[in-house]
PDB file of C-alpha atoms and ligand atoms in Angstrom:
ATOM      1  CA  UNK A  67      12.353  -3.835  17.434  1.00 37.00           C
ATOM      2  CA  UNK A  68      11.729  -6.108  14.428  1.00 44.00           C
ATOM      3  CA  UNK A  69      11.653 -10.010  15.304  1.00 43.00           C
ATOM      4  CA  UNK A  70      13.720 -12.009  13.007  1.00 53.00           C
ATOM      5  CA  UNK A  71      12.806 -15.841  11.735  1.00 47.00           C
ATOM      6  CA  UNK A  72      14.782 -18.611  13.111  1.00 51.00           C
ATOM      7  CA  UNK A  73      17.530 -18.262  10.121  1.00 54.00           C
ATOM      8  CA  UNK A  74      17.750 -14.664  11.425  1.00 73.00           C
ATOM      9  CA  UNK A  75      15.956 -13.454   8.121  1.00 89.00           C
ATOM     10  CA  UNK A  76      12.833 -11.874   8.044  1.00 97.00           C
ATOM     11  CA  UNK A  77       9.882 -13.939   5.922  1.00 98.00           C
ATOM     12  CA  UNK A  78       8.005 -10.846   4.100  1.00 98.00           C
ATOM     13  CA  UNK A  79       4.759 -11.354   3.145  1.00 98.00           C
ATOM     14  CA  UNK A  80       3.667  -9.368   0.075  1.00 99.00           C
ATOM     15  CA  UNK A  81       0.203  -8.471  -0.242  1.00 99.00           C
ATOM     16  CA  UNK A  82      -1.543  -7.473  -3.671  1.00 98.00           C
ATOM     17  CA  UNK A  83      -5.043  -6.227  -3.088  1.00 98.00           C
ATOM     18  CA  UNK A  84      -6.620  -7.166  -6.865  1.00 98.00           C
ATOM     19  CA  UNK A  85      -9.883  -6.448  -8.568  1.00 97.00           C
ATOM     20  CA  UNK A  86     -10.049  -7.363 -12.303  1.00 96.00           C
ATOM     21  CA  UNK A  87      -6.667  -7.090 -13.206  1.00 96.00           C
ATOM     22  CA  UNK A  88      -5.646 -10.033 -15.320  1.00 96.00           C
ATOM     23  CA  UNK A  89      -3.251  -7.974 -17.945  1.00 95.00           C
ATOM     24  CA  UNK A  90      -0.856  -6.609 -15.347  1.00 97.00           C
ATOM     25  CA  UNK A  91      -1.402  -9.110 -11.739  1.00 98.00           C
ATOM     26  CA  UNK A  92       1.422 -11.938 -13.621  1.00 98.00           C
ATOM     27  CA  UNK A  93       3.769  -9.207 -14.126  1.00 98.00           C
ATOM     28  CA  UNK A  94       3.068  -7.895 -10.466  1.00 98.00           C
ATOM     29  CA  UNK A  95       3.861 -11.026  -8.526  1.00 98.00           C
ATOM     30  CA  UNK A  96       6.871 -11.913 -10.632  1.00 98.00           C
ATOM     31  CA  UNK A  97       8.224  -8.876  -9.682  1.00 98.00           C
ATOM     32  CA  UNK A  98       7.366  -9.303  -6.199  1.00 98.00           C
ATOM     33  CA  UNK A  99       9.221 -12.465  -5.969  1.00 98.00           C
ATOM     34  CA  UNK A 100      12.680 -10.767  -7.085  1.00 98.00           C
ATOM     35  CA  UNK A 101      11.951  -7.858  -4.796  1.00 98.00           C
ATOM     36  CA  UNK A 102      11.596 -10.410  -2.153  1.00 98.00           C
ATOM     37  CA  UNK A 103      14.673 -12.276  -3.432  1.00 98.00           C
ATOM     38  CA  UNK A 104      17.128  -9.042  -3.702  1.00 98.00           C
ATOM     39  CA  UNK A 105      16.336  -7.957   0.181  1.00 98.00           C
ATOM     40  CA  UNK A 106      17.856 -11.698   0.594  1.00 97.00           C
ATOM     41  CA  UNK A 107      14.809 -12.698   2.769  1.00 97.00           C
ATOM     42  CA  UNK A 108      11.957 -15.391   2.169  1.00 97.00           C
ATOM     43  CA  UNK A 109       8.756 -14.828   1.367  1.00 98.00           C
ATOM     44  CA  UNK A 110       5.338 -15.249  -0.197  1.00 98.00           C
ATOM     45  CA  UNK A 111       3.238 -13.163  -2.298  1.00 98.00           C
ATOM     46  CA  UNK A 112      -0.882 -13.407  -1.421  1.00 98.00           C
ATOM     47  CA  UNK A 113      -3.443 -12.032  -3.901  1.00 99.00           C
ATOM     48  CA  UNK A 114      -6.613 -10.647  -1.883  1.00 98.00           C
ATOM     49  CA  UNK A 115      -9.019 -10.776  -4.547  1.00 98.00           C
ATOM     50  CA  UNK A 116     -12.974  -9.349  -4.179  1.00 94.00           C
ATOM     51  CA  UNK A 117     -14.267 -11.664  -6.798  1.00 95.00           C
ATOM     52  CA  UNK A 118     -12.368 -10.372  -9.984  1.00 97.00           C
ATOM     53  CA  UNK A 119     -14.997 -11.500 -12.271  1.00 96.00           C
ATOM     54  CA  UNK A 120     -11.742 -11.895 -15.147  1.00 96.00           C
ATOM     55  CA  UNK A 121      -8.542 -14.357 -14.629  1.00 97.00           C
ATOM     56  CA  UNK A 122      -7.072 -12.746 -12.480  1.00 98.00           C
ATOM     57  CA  UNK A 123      -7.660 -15.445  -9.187  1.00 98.00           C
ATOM     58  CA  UNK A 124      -6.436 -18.234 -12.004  1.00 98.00           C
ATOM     59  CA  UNK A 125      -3.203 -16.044 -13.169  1.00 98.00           C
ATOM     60  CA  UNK A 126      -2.484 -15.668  -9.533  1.00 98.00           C
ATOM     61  CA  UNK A 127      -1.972 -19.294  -8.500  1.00 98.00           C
ATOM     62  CA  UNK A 128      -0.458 -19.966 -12.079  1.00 98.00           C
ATOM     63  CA  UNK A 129       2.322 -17.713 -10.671  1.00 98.00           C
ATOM     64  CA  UNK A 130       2.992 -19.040  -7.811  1.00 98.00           C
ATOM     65  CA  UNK A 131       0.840 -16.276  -5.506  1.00 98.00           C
ATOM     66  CA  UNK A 132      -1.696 -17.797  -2.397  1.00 98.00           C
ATOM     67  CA  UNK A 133      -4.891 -16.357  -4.085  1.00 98.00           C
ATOM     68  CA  UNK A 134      -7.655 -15.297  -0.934  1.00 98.00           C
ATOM     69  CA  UNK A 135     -11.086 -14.808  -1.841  1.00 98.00           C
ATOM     70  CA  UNK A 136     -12.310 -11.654   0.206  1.00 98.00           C
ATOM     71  CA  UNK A 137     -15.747 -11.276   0.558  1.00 97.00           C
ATOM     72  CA  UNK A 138     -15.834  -7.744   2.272  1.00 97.00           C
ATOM     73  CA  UNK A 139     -15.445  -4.877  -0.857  1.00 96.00           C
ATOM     74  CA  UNK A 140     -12.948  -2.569  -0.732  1.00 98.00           C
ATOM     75  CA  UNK A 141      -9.691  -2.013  -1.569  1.00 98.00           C
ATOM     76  CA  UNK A 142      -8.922  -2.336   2.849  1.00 98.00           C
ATOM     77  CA  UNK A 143     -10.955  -4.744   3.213  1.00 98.00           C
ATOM     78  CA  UNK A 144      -8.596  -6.800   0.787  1.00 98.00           C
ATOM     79  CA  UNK A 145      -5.552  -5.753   2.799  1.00 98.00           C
ATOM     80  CA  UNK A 146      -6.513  -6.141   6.379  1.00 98.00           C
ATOM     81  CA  UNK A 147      -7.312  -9.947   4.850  1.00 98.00           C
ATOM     82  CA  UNK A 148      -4.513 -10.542   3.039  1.00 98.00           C
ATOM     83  CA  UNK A 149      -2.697  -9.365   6.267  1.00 98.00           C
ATOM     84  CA  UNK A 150      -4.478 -11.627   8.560  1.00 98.00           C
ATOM     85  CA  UNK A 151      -3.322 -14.482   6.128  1.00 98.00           C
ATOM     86  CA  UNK A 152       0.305 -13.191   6.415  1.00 98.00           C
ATOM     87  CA  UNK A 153       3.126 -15.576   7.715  1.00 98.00           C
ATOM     88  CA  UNK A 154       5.607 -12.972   7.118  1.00 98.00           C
ATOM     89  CA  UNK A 155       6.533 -10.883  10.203  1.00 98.00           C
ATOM     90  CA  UNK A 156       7.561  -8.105   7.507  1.00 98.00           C
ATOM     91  CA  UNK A 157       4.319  -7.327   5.872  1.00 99.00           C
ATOM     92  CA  UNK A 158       4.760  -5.317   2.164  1.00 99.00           C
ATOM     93  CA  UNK A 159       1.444  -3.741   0.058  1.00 99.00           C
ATOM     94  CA  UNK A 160       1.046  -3.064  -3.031  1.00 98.00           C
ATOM     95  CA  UNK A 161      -1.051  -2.627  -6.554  1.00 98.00           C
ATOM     96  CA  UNK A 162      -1.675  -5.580  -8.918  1.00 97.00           C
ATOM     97  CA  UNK A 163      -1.616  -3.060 -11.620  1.00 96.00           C
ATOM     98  CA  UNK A 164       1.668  -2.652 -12.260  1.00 97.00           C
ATOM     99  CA  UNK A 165       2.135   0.570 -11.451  1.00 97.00           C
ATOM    100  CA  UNK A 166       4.757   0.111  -8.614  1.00 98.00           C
ATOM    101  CA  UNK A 167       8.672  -1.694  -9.183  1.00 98.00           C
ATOM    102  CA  UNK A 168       7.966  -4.105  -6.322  1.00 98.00           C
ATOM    103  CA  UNK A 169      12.097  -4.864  -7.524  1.00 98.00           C
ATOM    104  CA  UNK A 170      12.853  -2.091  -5.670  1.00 98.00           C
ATOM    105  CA  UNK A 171      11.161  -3.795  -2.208  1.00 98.00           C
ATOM    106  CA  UNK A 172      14.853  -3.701  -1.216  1.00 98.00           C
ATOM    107  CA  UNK A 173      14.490   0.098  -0.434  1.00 98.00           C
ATOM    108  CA  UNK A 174      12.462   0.247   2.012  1.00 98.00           C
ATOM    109  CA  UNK A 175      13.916  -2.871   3.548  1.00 98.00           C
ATOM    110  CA  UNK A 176      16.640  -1.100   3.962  1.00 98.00           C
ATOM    111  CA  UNK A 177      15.493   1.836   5.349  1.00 98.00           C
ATOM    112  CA  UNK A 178      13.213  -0.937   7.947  1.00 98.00           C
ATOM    113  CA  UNK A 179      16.150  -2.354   9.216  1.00 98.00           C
ATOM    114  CA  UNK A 180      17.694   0.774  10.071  1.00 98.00           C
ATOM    115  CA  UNK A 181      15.069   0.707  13.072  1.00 98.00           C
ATOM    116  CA  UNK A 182      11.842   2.114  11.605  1.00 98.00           C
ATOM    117  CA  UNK A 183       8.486   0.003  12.215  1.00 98.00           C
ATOM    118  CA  UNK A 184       6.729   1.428   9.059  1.00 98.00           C
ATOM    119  CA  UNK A 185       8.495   2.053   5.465  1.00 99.00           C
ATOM    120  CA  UNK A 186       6.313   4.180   2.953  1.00 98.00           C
ATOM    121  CA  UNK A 187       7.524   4.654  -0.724  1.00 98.00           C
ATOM    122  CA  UNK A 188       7.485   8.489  -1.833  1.00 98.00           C
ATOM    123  CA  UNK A 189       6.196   8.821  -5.520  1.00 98.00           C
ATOM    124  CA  UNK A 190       6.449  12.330  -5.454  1.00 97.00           C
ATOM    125  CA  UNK A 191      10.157  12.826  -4.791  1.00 97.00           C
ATOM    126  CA  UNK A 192      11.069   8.903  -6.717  1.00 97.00           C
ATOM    127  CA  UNK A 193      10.881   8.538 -10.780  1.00 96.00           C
ATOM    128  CA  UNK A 194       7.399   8.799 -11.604  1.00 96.00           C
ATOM    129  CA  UNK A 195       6.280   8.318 -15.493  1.00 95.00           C
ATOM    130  CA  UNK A 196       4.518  11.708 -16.375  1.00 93.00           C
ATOM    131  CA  UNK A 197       1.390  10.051 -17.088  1.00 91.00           C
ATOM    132  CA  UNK A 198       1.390   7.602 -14.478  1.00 94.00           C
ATOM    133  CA  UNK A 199      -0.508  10.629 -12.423  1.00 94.00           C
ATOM    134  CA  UNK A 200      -3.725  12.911 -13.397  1.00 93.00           C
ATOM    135  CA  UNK A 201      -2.292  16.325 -12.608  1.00 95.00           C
ATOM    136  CA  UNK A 202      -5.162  17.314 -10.052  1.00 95.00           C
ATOM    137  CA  UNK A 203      -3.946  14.465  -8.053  1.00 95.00           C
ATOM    138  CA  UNK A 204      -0.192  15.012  -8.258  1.00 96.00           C
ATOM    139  CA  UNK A 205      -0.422  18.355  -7.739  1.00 95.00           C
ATOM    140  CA  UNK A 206      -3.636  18.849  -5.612  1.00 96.00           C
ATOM    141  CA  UNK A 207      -5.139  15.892  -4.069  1.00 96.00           C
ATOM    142  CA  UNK A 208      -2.038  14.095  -2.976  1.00 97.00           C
ATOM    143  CA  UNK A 209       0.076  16.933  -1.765  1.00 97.00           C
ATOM    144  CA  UNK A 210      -2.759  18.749  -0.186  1.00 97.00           C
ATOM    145  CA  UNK A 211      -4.371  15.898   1.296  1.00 98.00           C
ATOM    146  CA  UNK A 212      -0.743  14.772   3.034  1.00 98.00           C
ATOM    147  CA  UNK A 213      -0.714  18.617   4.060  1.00 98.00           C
ATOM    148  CA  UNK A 214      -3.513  18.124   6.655  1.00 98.00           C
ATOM    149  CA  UNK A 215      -2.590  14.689   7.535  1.00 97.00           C
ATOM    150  CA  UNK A 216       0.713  16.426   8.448  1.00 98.00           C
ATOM    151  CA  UNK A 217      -1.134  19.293   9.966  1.00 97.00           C
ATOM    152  CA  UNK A 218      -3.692  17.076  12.277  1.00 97.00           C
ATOM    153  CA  UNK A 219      -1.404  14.217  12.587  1.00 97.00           C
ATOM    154  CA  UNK A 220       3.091  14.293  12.352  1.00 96.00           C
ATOM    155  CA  UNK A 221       3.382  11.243  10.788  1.00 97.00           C
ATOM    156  CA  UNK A 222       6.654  12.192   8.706  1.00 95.00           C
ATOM    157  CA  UNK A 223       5.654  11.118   5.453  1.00 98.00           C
ATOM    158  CA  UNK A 224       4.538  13.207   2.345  1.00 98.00           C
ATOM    159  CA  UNK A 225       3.038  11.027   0.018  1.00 98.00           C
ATOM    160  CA  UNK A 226       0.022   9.832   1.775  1.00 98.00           C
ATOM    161  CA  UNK A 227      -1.475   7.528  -0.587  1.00 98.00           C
ATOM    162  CA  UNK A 228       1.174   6.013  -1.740  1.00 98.00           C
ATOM    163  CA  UNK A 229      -0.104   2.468  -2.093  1.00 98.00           C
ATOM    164  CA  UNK A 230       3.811   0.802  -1.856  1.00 98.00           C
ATOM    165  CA  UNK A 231       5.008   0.429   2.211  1.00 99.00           C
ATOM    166  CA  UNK A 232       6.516  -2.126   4.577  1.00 99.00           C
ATOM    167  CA  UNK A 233       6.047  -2.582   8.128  1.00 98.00           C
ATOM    168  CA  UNK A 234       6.494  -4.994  10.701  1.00 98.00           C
ATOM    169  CA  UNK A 235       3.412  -7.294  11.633  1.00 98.00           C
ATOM    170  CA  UNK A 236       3.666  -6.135  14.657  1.00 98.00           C
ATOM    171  CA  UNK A 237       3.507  -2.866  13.378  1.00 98.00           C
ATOM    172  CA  UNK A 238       0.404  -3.273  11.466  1.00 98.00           C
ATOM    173  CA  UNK A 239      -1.124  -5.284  14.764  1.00 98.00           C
ATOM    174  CA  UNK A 240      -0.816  -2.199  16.797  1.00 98.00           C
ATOM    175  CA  UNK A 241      -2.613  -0.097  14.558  1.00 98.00           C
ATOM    176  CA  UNK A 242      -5.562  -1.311  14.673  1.00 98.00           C
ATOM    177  CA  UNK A 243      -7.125  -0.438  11.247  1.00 98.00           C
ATOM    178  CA  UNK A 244     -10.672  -0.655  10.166  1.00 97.00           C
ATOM    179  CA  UNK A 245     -11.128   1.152   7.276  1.00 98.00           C
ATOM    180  CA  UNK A 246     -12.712  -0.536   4.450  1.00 98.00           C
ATOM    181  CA  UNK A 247     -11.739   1.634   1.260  1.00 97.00           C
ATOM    182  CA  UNK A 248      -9.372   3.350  -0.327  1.00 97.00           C
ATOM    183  CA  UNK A 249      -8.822   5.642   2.992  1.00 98.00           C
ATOM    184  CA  UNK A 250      -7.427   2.601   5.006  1.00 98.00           C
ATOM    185  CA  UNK A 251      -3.738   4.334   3.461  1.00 98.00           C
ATOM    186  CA  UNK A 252      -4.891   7.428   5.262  1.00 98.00           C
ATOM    187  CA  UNK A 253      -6.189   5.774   8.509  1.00 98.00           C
ATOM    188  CA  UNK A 254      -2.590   3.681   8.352  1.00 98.00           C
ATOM    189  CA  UNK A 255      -0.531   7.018   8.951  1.00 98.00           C
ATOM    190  CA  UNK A 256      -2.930   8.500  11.233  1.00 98.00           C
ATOM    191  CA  UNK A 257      -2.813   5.109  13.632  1.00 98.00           C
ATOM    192  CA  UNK A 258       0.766   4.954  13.273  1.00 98.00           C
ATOM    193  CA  UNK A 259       1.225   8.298  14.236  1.00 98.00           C
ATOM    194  CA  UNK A 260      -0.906   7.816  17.193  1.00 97.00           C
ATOM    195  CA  UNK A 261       0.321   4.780  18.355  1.00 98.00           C
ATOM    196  CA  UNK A 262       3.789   5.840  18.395  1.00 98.00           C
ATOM    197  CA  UNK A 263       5.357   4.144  15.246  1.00 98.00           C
ATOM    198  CA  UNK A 264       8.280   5.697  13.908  1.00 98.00           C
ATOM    199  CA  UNK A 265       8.084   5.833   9.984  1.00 98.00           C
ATOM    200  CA  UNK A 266       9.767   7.012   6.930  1.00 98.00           C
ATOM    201  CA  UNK A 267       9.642   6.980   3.488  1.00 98.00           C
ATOM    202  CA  UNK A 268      11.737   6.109   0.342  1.00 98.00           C
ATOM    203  CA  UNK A 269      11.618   7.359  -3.179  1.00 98.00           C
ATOM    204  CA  UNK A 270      10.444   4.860  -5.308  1.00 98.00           C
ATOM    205  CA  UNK A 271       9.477   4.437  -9.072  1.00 98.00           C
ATOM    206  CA  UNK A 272       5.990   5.212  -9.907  1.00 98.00           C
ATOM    207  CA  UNK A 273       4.802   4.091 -13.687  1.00 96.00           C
ATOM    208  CA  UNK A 274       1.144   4.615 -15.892  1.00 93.00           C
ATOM    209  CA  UNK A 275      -1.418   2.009 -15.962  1.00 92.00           C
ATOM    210  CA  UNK A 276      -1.688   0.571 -18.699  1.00 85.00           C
ATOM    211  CA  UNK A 277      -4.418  -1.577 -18.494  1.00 77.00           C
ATOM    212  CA  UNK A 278      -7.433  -2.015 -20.161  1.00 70.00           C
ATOM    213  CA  UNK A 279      -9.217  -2.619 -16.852  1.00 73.00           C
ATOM    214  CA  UNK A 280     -10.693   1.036 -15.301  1.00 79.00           C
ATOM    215  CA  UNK A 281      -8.953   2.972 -12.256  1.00 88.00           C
ATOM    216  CA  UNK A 282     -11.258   1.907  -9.137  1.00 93.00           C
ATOM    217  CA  UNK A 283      -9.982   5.123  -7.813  1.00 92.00           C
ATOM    218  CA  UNK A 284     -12.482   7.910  -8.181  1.00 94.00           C
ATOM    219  CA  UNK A 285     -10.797  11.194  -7.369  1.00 94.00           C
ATOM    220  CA  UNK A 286     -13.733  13.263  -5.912  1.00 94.00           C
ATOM    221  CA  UNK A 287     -15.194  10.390  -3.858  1.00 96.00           C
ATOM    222  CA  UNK A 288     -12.193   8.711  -2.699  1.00 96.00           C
ATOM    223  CA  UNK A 289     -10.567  12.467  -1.655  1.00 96.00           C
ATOM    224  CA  UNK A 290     -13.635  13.111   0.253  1.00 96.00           C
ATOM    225  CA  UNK A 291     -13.581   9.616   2.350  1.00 97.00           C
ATOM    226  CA  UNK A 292      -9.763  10.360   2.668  1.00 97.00           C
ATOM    227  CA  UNK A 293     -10.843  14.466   3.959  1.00 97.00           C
ATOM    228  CA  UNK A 294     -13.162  12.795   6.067  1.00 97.00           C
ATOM    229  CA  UNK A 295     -11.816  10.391   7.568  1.00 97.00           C
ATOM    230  CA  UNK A 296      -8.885  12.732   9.228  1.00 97.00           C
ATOM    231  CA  UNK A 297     -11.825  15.184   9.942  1.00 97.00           C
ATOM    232  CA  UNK A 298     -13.100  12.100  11.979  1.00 97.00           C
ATOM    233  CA  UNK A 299      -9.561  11.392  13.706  1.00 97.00           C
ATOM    234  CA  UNK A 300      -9.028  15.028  14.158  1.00 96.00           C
ATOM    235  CA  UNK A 301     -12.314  15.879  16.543  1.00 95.00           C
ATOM    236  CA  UNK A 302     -12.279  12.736  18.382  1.00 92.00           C
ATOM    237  CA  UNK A 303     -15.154  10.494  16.390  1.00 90.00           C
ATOM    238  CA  UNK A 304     -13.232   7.929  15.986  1.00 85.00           C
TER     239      UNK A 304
HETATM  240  N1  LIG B 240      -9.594  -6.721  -3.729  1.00 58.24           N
HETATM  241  C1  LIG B 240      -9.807  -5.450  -4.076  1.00 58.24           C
HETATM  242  N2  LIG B 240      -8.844  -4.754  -4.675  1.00 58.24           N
HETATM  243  C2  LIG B 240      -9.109  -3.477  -5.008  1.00 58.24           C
HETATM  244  C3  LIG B 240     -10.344  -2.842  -4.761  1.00 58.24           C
HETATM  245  N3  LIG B 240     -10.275  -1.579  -5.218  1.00 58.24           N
HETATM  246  C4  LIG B 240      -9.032  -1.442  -5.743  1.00 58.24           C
HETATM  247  N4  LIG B 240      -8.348  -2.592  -5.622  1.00 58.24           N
HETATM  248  C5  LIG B 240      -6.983  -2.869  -6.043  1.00 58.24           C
HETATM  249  O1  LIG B 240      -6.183  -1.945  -5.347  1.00 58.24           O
HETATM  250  C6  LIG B 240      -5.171  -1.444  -6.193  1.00 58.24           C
HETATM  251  C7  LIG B 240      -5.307   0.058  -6.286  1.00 58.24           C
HETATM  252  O2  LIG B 240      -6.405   0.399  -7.076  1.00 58.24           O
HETATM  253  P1  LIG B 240      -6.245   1.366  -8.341  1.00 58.24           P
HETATM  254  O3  LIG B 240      -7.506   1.359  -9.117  1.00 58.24           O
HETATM  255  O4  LIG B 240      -5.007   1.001  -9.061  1.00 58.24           O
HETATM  256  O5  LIG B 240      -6.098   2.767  -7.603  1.00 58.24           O
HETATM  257  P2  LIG B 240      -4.971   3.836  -7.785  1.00 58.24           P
HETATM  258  O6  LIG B 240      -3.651   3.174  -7.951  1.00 58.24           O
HETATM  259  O7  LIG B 240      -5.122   4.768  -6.669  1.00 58.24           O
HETATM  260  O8  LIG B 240      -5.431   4.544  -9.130  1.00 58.24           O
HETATM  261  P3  LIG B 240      -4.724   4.519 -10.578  1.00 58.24           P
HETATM  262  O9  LIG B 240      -3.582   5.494 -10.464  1.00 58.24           O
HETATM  263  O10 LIG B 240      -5.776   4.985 -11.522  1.00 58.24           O
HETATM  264  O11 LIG B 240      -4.252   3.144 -10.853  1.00 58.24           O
HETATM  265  C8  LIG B 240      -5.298  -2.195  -7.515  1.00 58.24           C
HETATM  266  O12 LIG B 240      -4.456  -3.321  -7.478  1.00 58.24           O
HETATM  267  C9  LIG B 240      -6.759  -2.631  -7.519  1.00 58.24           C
HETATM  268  O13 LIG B 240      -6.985  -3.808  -8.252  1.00 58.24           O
HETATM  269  C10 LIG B 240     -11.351  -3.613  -4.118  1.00 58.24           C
HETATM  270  O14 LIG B 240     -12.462  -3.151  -3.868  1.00 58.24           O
HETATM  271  N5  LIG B 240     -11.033  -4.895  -3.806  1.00 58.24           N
HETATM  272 MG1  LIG B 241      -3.233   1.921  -9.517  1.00 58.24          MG
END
């Protein structure tokens, strides 16, 4: 079970991983304070930048975020730091593009506290924004993807790359993670389910970015080091 700070609330530690994205990183953090504020916990909300070469490092501090300078690439690369820089023992992660309510933190709190050690949200099933989604990943990549996660590894969730979750620290320190890129969601479920961790997720509110800055997401690469990755898992080369 979760440990809880002295004042018997849990500090939660929200972690933005960030890469040039000064137009929508204020707007992030902001609302990652009031999520933190409406679960009626403390907290803190760390940037893990990989050298944002735009304002984003100076528009973190400016609102109140501990920026981290991460010099391993990769979008979990940036997490696993900002997670090692966590004081939180309830560790939340999530885009700096504005694409996910961190207001509605409170959700998966909720659902954490009724005894679950990892909290994912569930775009799919919340209210996502009709563009906030190309339709081959909607309705191909994500869903299929999840599919064989589900079918190699239970792990109870169906949105596996949904960027948005909450787990304990110890949680997180049990699973062990190592990958580097955009498949560290993937690798999350697959450790958890391995190690024992019970999960569940939450629908949550999914919007478009609007952003100037570019998607670092590119579907047929990043799908592939997702495929592969459970391939890996799957026959034991891992
Ligand atoms: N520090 C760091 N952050 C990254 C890196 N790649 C992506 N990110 C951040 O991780 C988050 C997710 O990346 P996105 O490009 O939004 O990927 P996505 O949400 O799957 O794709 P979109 O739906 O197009 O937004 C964003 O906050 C990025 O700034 C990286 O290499 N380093
Ligand atoms: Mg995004």
């Amino acid at each position: 079970m979760v440990q809880k700070s002295k004042n018997d609330k849990h500090v939660i530690s929200v972690v933005l991983p960030c890469l040039n994205e000064e137009e929508t990183l204020r707007a992030s953090i902001e609302k990652a304070f009031e999520g933190i504020k409406r679960t009626g916990c403390v907290g803190e909300v760390i940037v893990a930048d990989n050298g944002s070469k735009d304002a984003s490092a100076e528009i973190g501090k400016k609102a109140g975020a501990r920026v981290i300078s991460v010099s391993h690439k990769g979008y979990g690369s940036a997490l696993m730091a900002g997670f090692q820089a966590a004081k939180g023992d309830v560790l939340v992660m999530g885009d700096s593009d504005d694409t996910y309510d961190f207001r509605e933190i409170h959700k998966l709190y909720e659902v954490f506290l009724t005894g679950n050690d990892l909290v994912s949200g569930n775009r799919l099933k919340g209210n996502i924004d009709p563009l906030a989604m190309p339709f081959i990943h909607r309705y191909v990549g994500v869903p299929v993807l999840t599919l064989i996660l589900n079918i190699f590894f239970w792990t109870n969730i169906w949105d596996g790359h949904c960027g948005m979750r909450l787990m304990s620290k110890g949680a997180y320190k049990k699973m062990k993670l190592q990958s580097t890129g955009m498949e560290f969601a993937s690798e999350m479920l697959i450790r958890a389910s391995r190690v024992g961790l019970k999960t569940s997720e939450v629908p949550i509110s999914y919007g478009q970015r609007h952003t100037k800055s570019y998607s670092k997401l590119n579907t047929f690469r990043d799908g592939f080091r997702h495929l592969w990755l459970i391939f890996k898992y799957a026959f034991g080369m891992v």
